[in-house]
Coordinates of C-alpha atoms in Angstrom, one line a residue:
Chain E
X1 CA -0.1 0.0 -0.1
X2 CA 1.4 3.6 -1.2
X3 CA 1.7 6.0 1.4
X4 CA 2.3 10.0 -0.2
X5 CA 3.8 12.5 2.0
X6 CA 3.6 16.1 3.0
X7 CA 5.5 18.7 4.7
X8 CA 6.2 22.4 6.0
X9 CA 9.0 23.8 6.8
X10 CA 9.9 27.5 6.7
X11 CA 13.4 28.2 5.6
X12 CA 14.8 31.3 5.0
X13 CA 11.8 33.0 5.9
X14 CA 9.8 31.2 3.2
X15 CA 7.5 28.5 3.0
X16 CA 8.1 25.3 1.9
X17 CA 6.1 22.7 0.9
X18 CA 7.5 19.1 1.1
X19 CA 6.2 16.7 -0.5
X20 CA 7.0 12.5 0.1
X21 CA 6.7 9.1 -0.9
X22 CA 3.9 7.8 -3.0
X23 CA 2.2 10.7 -4.2
X24 CA -0.2 8.3 -6.6
X25 CA -3.9 7.8 -7.2
X26 CA -4.3 5.4 -4.2
X27 CA -2.8 7.8 -2.3
X28 CA -5.0 10.7 -2.3
X29 CA -7.3 10.4 -0.5
X30 CA -5.4 10.7 3.1
X31 CA -2.9 13.8 2.0
X32 CA -5.8 15.4 0.3
X33 CA -7.5 17.0 3.0
X34 CA -3.5 18.7 3.9
X35 CA -3.4 20.1 0.3
X36 CA -7.5 21.3 0.5
X37 CA -6.4 23.2 3.9
X38 CA -3.5 24.5 2.8
X39 CA -2.6 27.7 3.0
X40 CA -0.4 30.6 3.0
X41 CA 0.2 34.2 4.4
X42 CA 3.8 34.3 2.1
X43 CA 4.0 35.8 -0.6
X44 CA 6.5 32.5 -2.6
X45 CA 6.5 29.6 -1.8
X46 CA 9.0 26.7 -2.6
X47 CA 8.0 22.4 -3.5
X48 CA 10.1 20.4 -2.5
X49 CA 9.5 17.3 -4.9
X50 CA 13.2 15.1 -4.1
X51 CA 12.0 12.6 -1.2
X52 CA 8.8 12.2 -3.9
X53 CA 9.1 8.4 -4.6
X54 CA 6.6 7.8 -7.6
X55 CA 4.4 10.6 -9.0
X56 CA 1.3 9.6 -11.6
X57 CA -1.8 12.1 -12.9
X58 CA -3.0 12.5 -10.3
X59 CA -0.4 13.1 -7.4
X60 CA 0.4 15.6 -10.0
X61 CA -3.5 17.5 -10.8
X62 CA -2.9 17.5 -6.6
X63 CA 0.2 20.1 -7.0
X64 CA -1.0 21.4 -9.5
X65 CA -4.1 22.8 -8.6
X66 CA -2.3 23.3 -5.5
X67 CA -0.6 25.5 -7.8
X68 CA -3.2 27.4 -9.3
X69 CA -5.7 28.0 -6.1
X70 CA -2.5 29.8 -4.9
X71 CA -1.7 32.1 -8.2
X72 CA -5.1 32.6 -7.9
X73 CA -5.1 34.0 -4.1
X74 CA -1.2 36.0 -5.1
X75 CA 1.0 33.2 -4.1
X76 CA 3.9 32.4 -6.6
X77 CA 4.5 28.9 -6.7
X78 CA 8.3 27.2 -7.7
X79 CA 9.3 23.2 -8.1
X80 CA 12.2 22.8 -6.2
X81 CA 14.0 18.9 -6.6
X82 CA 11.9 17.2 -9.6
X83 CA 13.5 15.2 -12.3
X84 CA 12.0 16.3 -15.4
X85 CA 10.1 14.2 -16.3
X86 CA 8.2 14.9 -13.4
X87 CA 8.4 18.3 -13.5
X88 CA 6.9 17.4 -17.8
X89 CA 3.9 15.8 -16.1
X90 CA 2.7 18.4 -13.4
X91 CA 3.1 20.6 -16.3
X92 CA 1.1 18.7 -19.9
X93 CA -1.4 18.0 -15.6
X94 CA -1.5 21.3 -15.6
X95 CA -1.9 22.2 -18.9
X96 CA -4.9 19.4 -19.2
X97 CA -6.7 20.2 -16.2
X98 CA -10.6 21.7 -17.2
X99 CA -10.7 25.0 -16.7
X100 CA -14.3 26.0 -16.5
X101 CA -16.4 22.5 -15.0
X102 CA -17.5 20.4 -17.0
X103 CA -21.4 18.9 -15.4
X104 CA -23.3 21.7 -13.9
X105 CA -25.8 20.5 -10.8
X106 CA -28.8 20.1 -12.0
X107 CA -30.8 23.8 -10.9
X108 CA -33.7 22.9 -8.3
X109 CA -37.3 24.9 -6.8
X110 CA -40.2 26.0 -7.6
X111 CA -40.2 27.0 -11.1
X112 CA -37.7 23.9 -13.1
X113 CA -40.4 22.3 -11.7
X114 CA -43.2 22.7 -13.2
X115 CA -41.1 23.2 -16.4
X116 CA -39.6 19.9 -16.7
X117 CA -43.7 19.5 -15.6
X118 CA -44.9 21.5 -18.6
X119 CA -41.4 19.3 -20.8
X120 CA -43.3 16.1 -19.7
X121 CA -46.7 16.8 -20.8
X122 CA -45.9 18.0 -24.3
X123 CA -42.9 14.5 -24.5
X124 CA -46.6 12.7 -23.5
X125 CA -48.7 14.7 -26.6
X126 CA -45.6 13.9 -28.6
X127 CA -45.5 10.4 -28.1
X128 CA -49.0 9.4 -28.6
X129 CA -49.2 11.7 -31.7
X130 CA -46.1 9.3 -33.1
X131 CA -47.9 5.8 -31.3
X132 CA -51.7 7.2 -34.6
X133 CA -48.6 7.8 -37.0
X134 CA -47.4 4.1 -36.1
X135 CA -51.1 2.8 -36.4
X136 CA -51.4 4.4 -39.4
X137 CA -48.3 3.7 -41.0
X138 CA -49.2 -0.2 -40.1
X139 CA -52.1 0.0 -41.6
X140 CA -50.9 1.3 -44.7
X141 CA -49.0 -1.2 -45.0
X142 CA -51.6 -4.3 -44.2
X143 CA -53.5 -2.1 -46.3
X144 CA -51.0 -3.0 -49.2
X145 CA -49.9 -6.4 -48.1
X146 CA -53.6 -7.4 -48.8
X147 CA -53.9 -6.2 -52.9
X148 CA -50.1 -7.5 -53.1
X149 CA -50.1 -11.0 -50.2
X150 CA -47.0 -12.2 -51.6
X151 CA -44.9 -9.9 -50.4
X152 CA -46.5 -11.3 -47.0
X153 CA -43.4 -12.3 -44.5
X154 CA -45.4 -16.3 -44.7
X155 CA -41.8 -18.4 -42.7
X156 CA -41.3 -15.7 -40.8
X157 CA -45.9 -15.0 -40.1
X158 CA -45.8 -19.5 -39.0
X159 CA -42.7 -18.4 -36.6
X160 CA -43.9 -15.9 -34.9
X161 CA -47.6 -17.6 -34.8
X162 CA -45.5 -21.1 -33.2
X163 CA -43.5 -18.9 -30.1
X164 CA -46.5 -16.1 -30.2
X165 CA -49.4 -18.9 -29.8
X166 CA -48.1 -22.6 -29.2
X167 CA -45.2 -22.2 -27.3
X168 CA -48.2 -19.7 -25.4
X169 CA -49.8 -22.4 -24.1
X170 CA -49.2 -24.6 -21.9
X171 CA -49.3 -21.6 -19.5
X172 CA -52.2 -20.4 -21.0
X173 CA -54.1 -23.5 -20.1
X174 CA -52.7 -23.5 -16.8
X175 CA -54.0 -19.8 -16.3
X176 CA -57.1 -20.3 -17.3
X177 CA -57.8 -23.7 -15.7
X178 CA -57.0 -21.5 -12.4
X179 CA -59.2 -18.9 -12.8
X180 CA -62.1 -21.4 -12.5
X181 CA -61.1 -23.3 -9.9
X182 CA -60.6 -19.8 -7.4
X183 CA -64.0 -19.0 -9.3
X184 CA -66.3 -22.0 -8.3
X185 CA -64.6 -22.1 -4.9
X186 CA -65.6 -18.5 -4.7
X187 CA -68.9 -18.3 -6.4
X188 CA -69.6 -22.0 -4.3
X189 CA -68.6 -20.2 -0.3
X190 CA -70.7 -17.1 -1.6
X191 CA -74.7 -19.0 -3.6
X192 CA -74.4 -22.5 -0.7
X193 CA -75.9 -19.2 1.5
X194 CA -79.0 -18.9 -0.7
X195 CA -78.8 -22.7 -1.3
X196 CA -78.6 -21.6 -4.7
X197 CA -75.6 -23.7 -5.7
X198 CA -76.6 -24.6 -9.4
X199 CA -75.8 -20.5 -10.8
X200 CA -72.2 -21.1 -9.9
X201 CA -72.4 -22.5 -14.0
X202 CA -73.8 -19.7 -14.8
X203 CA -71.5 -17.8 -12.8
X204 CA -68.0 -19.7 -14.2
X205 CA -69.8 -20.0 -17.9
X206 CA -70.5 -15.6 -18.1
X207 CA -67.5 -14.5 -16.3
X208 CA -64.8 -16.6 -18.3
X209 CA -66.4 -16.2 -21.6
X210 CA -67.0 -12.6 -21.8
X211 CA -64.5 -11.4 -19.3
X212 CA -61.6 -12.8 -17.6
X213 CA -60.5 -16.0 -20.2
X214 CA -59.4 -13.7 -23.1
X215 CA -58.6 -11.0 -20.8
X216 CA -55.9 -12.4 -18.4
X217 CA -54.7 -14.6 -22.0
X218 CA -54.2 -10.8 -22.4
X219 CA -52.5 -9.5 -19.8
X220 CA -50.2 -13.0 -20.0
X221 CA -49.3 -12.4 -24.0
X222 CA -48.0 -8.9 -22.8
X223 CA -45.7 -9.9 -20.9
X224 CA -44.6 -13.1 -22.7
X225 CA -45.1 -11.8 -26.4
X226 CA -44.8 -7.7 -26.4
X227 CA -42.1 -7.8 -23.6
X228 CA -40.1 -9.5 -26.5
X229 CA -41.1 -7.8 -28.9
X230 CA -39.6 -4.6 -28.3
X231 CA -36.4 -6.7 -26.5
X232 CA -35.9 -7.7 -30.1
X233 CA -37.0 -5.2 -32.3
X234 CA -35.1 -2.8 -30.0
X235 CA -32.5 -4.3 -29.8
X236 CA -31.8 -4.9 -33.4
X237 CA -32.6 -0.9 -32.9
X238 CA -29.7 -0.4 -30.6
X239 CA -27.1 -2.5 -33.0
X240 CA -28.5 0.0 -36.2
X241 CA -29.6 -3.8 -37.6
X242 CA -32.5 -1.4 -38.4
X243 CA -30.9 1.2 -40.6
X244 CA -29.0 -1.8 -42.5
X245 CA -32.5 -3.1 -43.7
X246 CA -34.0 0.1 -44.7
X247 CA -30.9 0.6 -47.2
X248 CA -30.7 -2.5 -48.2
X249 CA -35.2 -1.5 -49.1
X250 CA -36.0 -3.5 -46.5
X251 CA -39.0 -2.2 -45.5
X252 CA -38.6 -2.6 -41.1
X253 CA -42.5 -2.9 -40.6
X254 CA -42.7 -5.5 -43.6
X255 CA -40.8 -7.5 -42.7
X256 CA -40.5 -6.9 -38.1
X257 CA -44.0 -5.8 -37.3
X258 CA -46.2 -6.6 -39.9
X259 CA -45.0 -10.6 -39.3
X260 CA -45.8 -10.0 -35.2
X261 CA -49.1 -8.6 -35.1
X262 CA -50.7 -11.2 -37.5
X263 CA -49.9 -13.7 -35.7
X264 CA -51.0 -12.0 -32.5
X265 CA -54.4 -11.6 -34.4
X266 CA -53.7 -14.9 -35.4
X267 CA -53.3 -16.5 -32.5
X268 CA -54.5 -14.1 -29.2
X269 CA -58.1 -15.8 -29.8
X270 CA -57.4 -19.2 -30.6
X271 CA -55.3 -18.5 -26.9
X272 CA -58.9 -17.0 -25.5
X273 CA -60.2 -19.9 -26.1
X274 CA -58.0 -22.6 -24.6
X275 CA -58.2 -20.3 -21.7
X276 CA -62.1 -20.3 -21.7
X277 CA -61.7 -24.1 -22.2
X278 CA -60.0 -24.7 -19.8
X279 CA -61.0 -22.2 -16.8
X280 CA -64.2 -23.9 -17.7
X281 CA -63.7 -27.8 -17.0
X282 CA -61.1 -26.5 -13.5
X283 CA -64.7 -24.6 -12.8
X284 CA -66.5 -27.9 -13.1
X285 CA -64.5 -29.9 -11.4
X286 CA -64.0 -27.6 -8.5
X287 CA -67.9 -28.0 -8.6
X288 CA -68.2 -31.1 -8.1
X289 CA -65.9 -31.3 -5.9
X290 CA -67.1 -29.1 -3.9
X291 CA -71.0 -29.0 -4.1
X292 CA -72.2 -32.0 -5.8
X293 CA -72.9 -30.7 -8.9
X294 CA -71.5 -34.1 -11.9
X295 CA -69.9 -33.2 -14.9
X296 CA -73.2 -34.1 -16.7
X297 CA -75.2 -31.5 -14.8
X298 CA -72.8 -28.7 -15.1
X299 CA -73.1 -29.4 -18.9
X300 CA -76.4 -29.2 -19.2
X301 CA -77.0 -26.2 -17.6
X302 CA -74.1 -24.8 -19.0
X303 CA -75.4 -25.3 -22.5
X304 CA -79.0 -24.6 -22.0
X305 CA -78.7 -21.2 -19.4
X306 CA -75.5 -19.8 -21.2
X307 CA -76.6 -17.8 -24.0
X308 CA -73.7 -18.3 -26.9
X309 CA -73.6 -14.1 -27.8
X310 CA -71.6 -14.0 -24.0
X311 CA -68.7 -16.1 -26.3
X312 CA -69.1 -13.6 -28.7
X313 CA -69.1 -10.6 -26.7
X314 CA -65.2 -12.0 -25.4
X315 CA -64.5 -13.3 -29.0
X316 CA -64.8 -9.9 -30.4
X317 CA -62.3 -8.6 -28.3
X318 CA -59.2 -10.7 -29.1
X319 CA -57.6 -9.4 -32.0
X320 CA -58.4 -5.8 -31.2
X321 CA -56.0 -7.1 -27.7
X322 CA -53.8 -8.6 -29.8
X323 CA -53.7 -5.6 -31.6
X324 CA -53.3 -2.5 -28.8
X325 CA -49.9 -5.4 -27.5
X326 CA -48.3 -6.2 -31.0
X327 CA -48.8 -1.9 -32.4
X328 CA -47.8 -1.2 -28.1
X329 CA -44.7 -3.2 -28.4
X330 CA -43.2 -2.5 -31.8
X331 CA -44.0 1.5 -32.2
X332 CA -42.3 0.7 -28.3
X333 CA -39.1 -1.2 -29.7
X334 CA -38.8 1.6 -32.6
X335 CA -38.4 4.6 -29.9
X336 CA -35.9 2.4 -27.9
X337 CA -32.2 4.7 -28.5
X338 CA -28.9 3.9 -28.1
X339 CA -28.7 2.3 -25.1
X340 CA -29.0 -1.0 -24.2
X341 CA -30.1 0.3 -21.0
X342 CA -32.8 1.7 -23.4
X343 CA -33.6 -1.6 -24.3
X344 CA -34.8 -2.2 -20.7
X345 CA -37.5 1.3 -20.2
X346 CA -38.6 -0.3 -23.0
X347 CA -39.1 -3.1 -22.8
X348 CA -41.0 -2.3 -19.2
X349 CA -43.3 0.9 -21.0
X350 CA -44.4 -1.9 -23.3
X351 CA -45.9 -3.9 -21.1
X352 CA -47.3 -1.6 -18.8
X353 CA -49.4 0.6 -22.2
X354 CA -50.1 -2.1 -23.5
X355 CA -51.4 -4.1 -20.4
X356 CA -53.5 -0.7 -19.6
X357 CA -54.3 -0.1 -22.9
X358 CA -56.1 -3.7 -22.9
X359 CA -58.1 -2.6 -19.3
X360 CA -58.8 1.1 -20.6
X361 CA -60.4 -0.7 -24.5
X362 CA -61.9 -3.6 -22.5
X363 CA -64.6 -1.2 -20.6
X364 CA -65.2 0.8 -23.8
X365 CA -66.0 -3.0 -25.0
X366 CA -68.2 -3.2 -21.7
X367 CA -70.1 -0.5 -22.0
X368 CA -71.2 -0.3 -26.3
X369 CA -72.1 -4.4 -25.3
X370 CA -74.1 -3.7 -22.8
X371 CA -75.3 0.5 -24.2
X372 CA -76.3 -3.0 -27.5
X373 CA -77.7 -4.8 -25.3
X374 CA -75.7 -8.5 -25.3
Chain V
X1 CA 11.3 -23.1 -36.1
X2 CA 10.1 -22.8 -33.1
X3 CA 11.7 -21.4 -29.9
X4 CA 11.9 -22.5 -26.4
X5 CA 10.2 -21.8 -23.4
X6 CA 12.5 -19.6 -21.7
X7 CA 14.5 -17.8 -25.0
X8 CA 13.0 -16.2 -27.0
X9 CA 14.5 -14.7 -29.7
X10 CA 14.0 -11.4 -28.2
X11 CA 15.7 -11.9 -25.3
X12 CA 19.5 -12.3 -26.9
X13 CA 18.9 -8.7 -29.4
X14 CA 18.4 -6.4 -25.8
X15 CA 19.3 -8.2 -22.9
X16 CA 19.5 -5.2 -21.0
X17 CA 15.6 -4.6 -20.8
X18 CA 13.1 -5.6 -18.4
X19 CA 10.0 -7.0 -19.9
X20 CA 7.0 -5.3 -18.1
X21 CA 5.5 -8.4 -20.0
X22 CA 6.4 -12.0 -20.6
X23 CA 4.1 -14.6 -23.4
X24 CA 6.0 -18.1 -23.1
X25 CA 4.9 -21.1 -25.5
X26 CA 1.8 -19.5 -25.4
X27 CA -0.9 -22.0 -26.5
X28 CA -4.8 -20.9 -27.5
X29 CA -7.2 -22.5 -29.2
X30 CA -11.8 -22.7 -29.6
X31 CA -11.6 -26.4 -30.0
X32 CA -10.0 -27.8 -32.8
X33 CA -8.8 -24.8 -33.5
X34 CA -5.0 -23.7 -32.9
X35 CA -5.0 -19.8 -32.3
X36 CA -1.1 -19.8 -31.5
X37 CA 1.1 -22.6 -30.9
X38 CA 3.9 -22.3 -29.3
X39 CA 4.1 -18.6 -29.6
X40 CA 6.7 -16.1 -27.0
X41 CA 6.5 -12.4 -27.0
X42 CA 8.5 -9.2 -24.1
X43 CA 6.9 -6.5 -24.2
X44 CA 9.3 -4.1 -22.9
X45 CA 8.3 -1.4 -20.5
X46 CA 8.4 2.0 -21.5
X47 CA 7.9 1.0 -25.2
X48 CA 5.2 1.0 -27.3
X49 CA 4.9 -2.3 -29.8
X50 CA 2.7 -2.5 -32.7
X51 CA 1.1 -6.1 -32.7
X52 CA 0.5 -6.8 -36.9
X53 CA -0.3 -9.6 -38.4
X54 CA -2.9 -10.9 -41.4
X55 CA -7.5 -10.8 -40.0
X56 CA -7.6 -13.9 -37.6
X57 CA -3.5 -14.4 -37.4
X58 CA -5.2 -14.0 -33.8
X59 CA -4.0 -11.3 -32.2
X60 CA -7.1 -10.1 -30.5
X61 CA -6.9 -13.1 -29.3
X62 CA -3.5 -12.5 -27.8
X63 CA -4.4 -8.9 -26.6
X64 CA -7.5 -11.1 -25.1
X65 CA -5.8 -13.8 -23.8
X66 CA -3.2 -11.3 -20.9
X67 CA -5.2 -9.3 -20.0
X68 CA -7.2 -12.8 -18.5
X69 CA -11.4 -13.5 -21.3
X70 CA -9.7 -15.6 -22.6
X71 CA -7.4 -18.7 -20.1
X72 CA -5.4 -20.3 -23.2
X73 CA -4.9 -24.0 -23.3
X74 CA -1.1 -23.5 -21.9
X75 CA 1.5 -21.0 -21.9
X76 CA 2.4 -18.9 -19.2
X77 CA 2.6 -15.0 -18.5
X78 CA 3.5 -12.6 -17.3
X79 CA 2.9 -9.7 -15.5
X80 CA 4.4 -6.9 -14.1
X81 CA 6.2 -9.9 -12.8
X82 CA 3.7 -12.0 -11.8
X83 CA 2.1 -15.1 -13.2
X84 CA -1.8 -13.9 -14.3
X85 CA -2.5 -17.3 -15.9
X86 CA -2.0 -20.0 -12.5
X87 CA -1.2 -16.9 -9.5
X88 CA -3.6 -16.5 -7.0
X89 CA -7.5 -14.6 -7.3
X90 CA -5.1 -12.1 -5.6
X91 CA -2.0 -11.4 -7.1
X92 CA -4.2 -10.7 -10.7
X93 CA -6.9 -8.5 -8.8
X94 CA -3.4 -6.7 -7.9
X95 CA -2.3 -6.2 -11.6
X96 CA -5.5 -5.5 -13.2
X97 CA -5.3 -2.2 -11.3
X98 CA -1.4 -1.9 -13.2
X99 CA -3.5 -2.1 -17.3
X100 CA -5.6 -0.2 -18.8
X101 CA -7.4 -1.8 -22.1
X102 CA -9.5 0.2 -25.0
X103 CA -11.4 -2.1 -26.5
X104 CA -12.1 -1.6 -30.6
X105 CA -15.2 0.2 -29.7
X106 CA -15.2 1.2 -27.2
X107 CA -17.3 -0.8 -25.2
X108 CA -18.2 2.6 -23.0
X109 CA -21.4 1.5 -21.1
X110 CA -24.4 2.7 -22.3
X111 CA -26.6 3.5 -19.5
X112 CA -23.5 5.9 -18.3
X113 CA -21.9 9.0 -18.7
X114 CA -18.4 9.5 -20.5
X115 CA -17.9 10.9 -16.2
X116 CA -19.3 7.9 -15.2
X117 CA -17.6 5.4 -17.8
X118 CA -14.0 7.1 -16.3
X119 CA -15.2 6.9 -12.5
X120 CA -15.7 3.7 -12.7
X121 CA -13.0 2.3 -12.1
X122 CA -12.0 5.2 -9.4
X123 CA -15.0 3.7 -7.1
X124 CA -14.2 0.1 -8.3
X125 CA -10.3 -0.1 -6.8
X126 CA -9.5 3.8 -4.8
X127 CA -11.4 4.5 -2.0
X128 CA -11.3 9.3 -2.7
X129 CA -14.0 11.3 -2.2
X130 CA -16.4 12.6 -4.7
X131 CA -15.1 15.8 -5.4
X132 CA -11.5 14.4 -6.3
X133 CA -12.6 10.9 -8.7
X134 CA -14.9 14.0 -10.8
X135 CA -12.2 16.6 -10.7
X136 CA -9.0 13.2 -12.2
X137 CA -12.1 12.2 -13.8
X138 CA -12.3 15.3 -15.5
X139 CA -9.4 15.4 -15.9
X140 CA -8.6 12.7 -18.2
X141 CA -11.1 13.7 -20.0
X142 CA -9.1 16.0 -20.9
X143 CA -5.7 15.2 -21.1
X144 CA -7.5 12.5 -24.3
X145 CA -8.6 16.2 -25.5
X146 CA -12.5 15.7 -25.7
X147 CA -14.0 19.1 -24.5
X148 CA -15.3 20.2 -20.7
X149 CA -18.7 18.9 -22.3
X150 CA -18.1 15.5 -23.5
X151 CA -18.3 15.0 -20.0
X152 CA -21.9 14.8 -19.4
X153 CA -22.5 13.3 -22.5
X154 CA -23.9 9.4 -23.3
X155 CA -22.0 7.2 -25.6
X156 CA -24.2 7.0 -28.0
X157 CA -24.2 10.8 -28.0
X158 CA -20.2 10.3 -29.1
X159 CA -19.1 10.5 -33.0
X160 CA -16.4 6.9 -33.2
X161 CA -13.7 9.4 -32.6
X162 CA -15.1 10.7 -29.1
X163 CA -15.7 7.0 -28.3
X164 CA -12.5 5.6 -29.2
X165 CA -10.8 9.0 -27.2
X166 CA -13.7 8.4 -24.3
X167 CA -12.8 4.4 -24.1
X168 CA -9.0 6.3 -23.3
X169 CA -9.6 8.5 -21.0
X170 CA -11.2 4.7 -19.5
X171 CA -8.8 3.2 -19.5
X172 CA -6.1 5.6 -18.4
X173 CA -8.4 6.1 -14.9
X174 CA -5.8 4.3 -12.5
X175 CA -3.0 5.8 -13.9
X176 CA -2.6 2.4 -15.2
X177 CA 1.3 1.0 -15.9
X178 CA 0.4 -0.4 -19.3
X179 CA -2.3 -0.2 -22.1
X180 CA -3.8 -2.0 -24.4
X181 CA -5.4 -1.2 -27.9
X182 CA -7.1 -2.8 -30.0
X183 CA -7.4 -1.7 -32.9
X184 CA -6.9 2.2 -31.7
X185 CA -7.3 4.2 -34.8
X186 CA -10.1 1.4 -37.2
X187 CA -12.8 2.9 -38.3
X188 CA -11.0 6.7 -38.2
X189 CA -10.7 9.7 -40.5
X190 CA -6.1 9.9 -41.5
X191 CA -6.6 13.1 -40.1
X192 CA -8.1 12.3 -36.5
X193 CA -5.7 8.9 -36.5
X194 CA -2.8 10.7 -36.9
X195 CA -4.2 13.1 -34.4
X196 CA -5.0 10.0 -31.9
X197 CA -1.1 8.5 -32.4
X198 CA 0.0 12.4 -31.3
X199 CA -2.1 12.3 -28.4
X200 CA -0.3 8.5 -27.5
X201 CA 2.6 9.0 -28.0
X202 CA 2.2 12.5 -25.9
X203 CA 0.6 10.7 -22.8
X204 CA 3.1 7.1 -23.6
X205 CA 6.1 10.0 -22.5
X206 CA 4.9 12.6 -20.1
X207 CA 2.8 9.3 -18.0
X208 CA 5.8 6.6 -19.0
X209 CA 3.6 4.6 -20.4
X210 CA 4.5 0.9 -22.0
X211 CA 1.7 0.6 -25.5
X212 CA 0.8 -2.7 -26.5
X213 CA -1.2 -2.0 -29.6
X214 CA -2.7 -4.2 -31.8
X215 CA -3.2 -2.5 -35.5
X216 CA -3.7 -2.9 -39.0
X217 CA -1.8 1.4 -39.5
X218 CA 0.7 1.0 -41.5
X219 CA 0.9 5.2 -40.4
X220 CA 0.8 4.3 -36.5
X221 CA 3.4 2.0 -37.3
X222 CA 5.6 3.9 -38.3
X223 CA 4.5 6.5 -36.7
X224 CA 5.3 5.7 -33.0
X225 CA 5.7 2.5 -32.7
X226 CA 9.5 1.4 -30.7
X227 CA 8.7 -2.1 -32.1
X228 CA 6.6 -4.5 -34.5
X229 CA 5.2 -8.3 -33.5
X230 CA 4.7 -9.7 -36.8
X231 CA 2.0 -12.1 -36.3
X232 CA 1.7 -15.7 -38.5
X233 CA 1.7 -19.2 -38.5
X234 CA 0.1 -19.5 -35.2
X235 CA 2.7 -16.8 -33.2
X236 CA 5.4 -14.3 -33.5
X237 CA 7.2 -14.6 -36.8
X238 CA 9.5 -11.6 -36.4
X239 CA 9.8 -8.6 -34.5
X240 CA 12.3 -5.5 -33.9
X241 CA 12.4 -1.8 -36.0
X242 CA 8.8 -0.8 -38.2
X243 CA 12.3 -0.2 -41.0
X244 CA 13.7 -4.2 -40.4
X245 CA 10.4 -5.2 -41.0
X246 CA 11.3 -4.3 -45.1
X247 CA 14.4 -6.4 -44.6
X248 CA 12.8 -9.7 -43.3
X249 CA 12.5 -12.7 -46.0
X250 CA 8.7 -14.2 -45.1
X251 CA 6.2 -13.4 -48.2
X252 CA 3.7 -12.2 -45.9
X253 CA 5.7 -9.6 -44.2
X254 CA 7.5 -8.8 -47.6
X255 CA 3.7 -7.6 -49.3
X256 CA 2.6 -6.6 -45.9
X257 CA 5.3 -3.5 -45.2
X258 CA 7.0 -2.9 -49.0
X259 CA 3.4 -2.7 -50.8
X260 CA 1.8 0.3 -52.1
X261 CA 0.3 1.5 -49.0
X262 CA 3.2 0.5 -47.2
X263 CA 5.7 2.8 -49.0
X264 CA 3.2 5.3 -49.0
X265 CA 3.7 5.4 -45.3
X266 CA 7.1 5.8 -44.9
X267 CA 7.4 8.4 -47.8
X268 CA 4.4 10.4 -45.1
X269 CA 7.3 9.7 -43.1

């Protein structure tokens, strides 16, 4: 471990600052205060380097900084006893010492806060415009693909369908099954008080088919595939692959975004249907175990009492949810900046925003279906 | 003929100098692909050594092996007298503080500003006050010729040349004795590359650095390298001052050092 020493003595009436030991960066912590506190009233200071065993840029900076500070206070300083290389090093560092401060502390107070709030509001507005622009762009390319279907990237589409759809079946099915169990159990506890156990079938059928099945599937898919869209396309953006595509005449919307959007629009209703079926199975099993409603009875009541529109209401929403998740995921990916950290931030935002928008749209649909009476 | 460990040809040429890096009998391979076979190399204290060689001859692999990013199959590497391959972990850590590495594209941490990048190794290894670390960080940034304004910028906001300078500032953060540079001038315009060469030469002289530089740039070799080591046939084919290279009787070396580009570089020098 290197150590440095600092001492002051008076010779012939003039102060001499003696530096000794290893004045190197790792030893500066111990002598920093000595340097910072050092002042002199004499008009001249001699800095004696002859006892130094080593010196690096950190130590040279300390000396140069002291010299500059003394110079500002009207004290001339002189270096003695240093080898040519050491004096040259101090000279180099002294020249390179930044005279202006690079980074200013951010201002604080009410006005900057207000300015920040305003800037955030403008950014939000710009983000909404940019998202709407992106929706328009994707719809335009989608229309172009409908006219010229051979331009569709079929292989990419199928591979996305496998990744988004097929690979998500186990988790979606399990989630649906558990939701059915929970609903049946909770419903049984409440309905038993009225002796109306058999209505648990209606409870499960209506809540799962209309709302829960598709909504929870959309949330899982947003967390699973929406985030993957942002992360994968965002990383490509960081590595300038998107720019490379553009220069090669490939349209990133057509190559990257459309297959994902279409794949999700096809797969989300299927996943929703799987979740519905599993929830009914789970609910049926729980009703049998908890309330003694046999599977046959469950099925009969389900078929007789459940309007097919309940399923319709749920399924109609699926493509809209799919569109929201894929659009938000891809749009966030294209907003990624130059750093890998921004990929992470955008991925988080993509999941949060798509789930939020899915719930907002779901609420809108509820009002709409209530108005039209289905 | 392949030299055996312990008696490299170079040691006979300049026996008085102190070797800061000694590589002996280095054998590096990726699966069946052998990159280095019985490679010997000495880097002398205070010199600028340029490593040249065709693409795929393992120049960057050699650099990465010396700094411990790739583990060789066998061989010995001593840096500042410490065995960095088989020695204890604590010795390795101590030596790591004595070198700085500037990667080809900077490899700056993209989520930190330039100043924070330079301060990162200081935070990790030194016990200094925040104010002092900041001042030293700003000094290093200024030493490599970046304007003070760039301290608060993120790497993605810098040009390629500025990123390379920022990477050098980070490599110099702990005042290392050895600096490893991987293709320092690749991708720079000729004027920027010449300025970067001057910068390295000036820093090397004033800070007393030893520079280990992988390069393709003939101008750099002529401008600042004290010695050149040519990697070919999985070993150091020849090493010596750059002027000596034209006299070496090997087709690749002849092609490289007497080709039209080399003549232009010599003429400019």
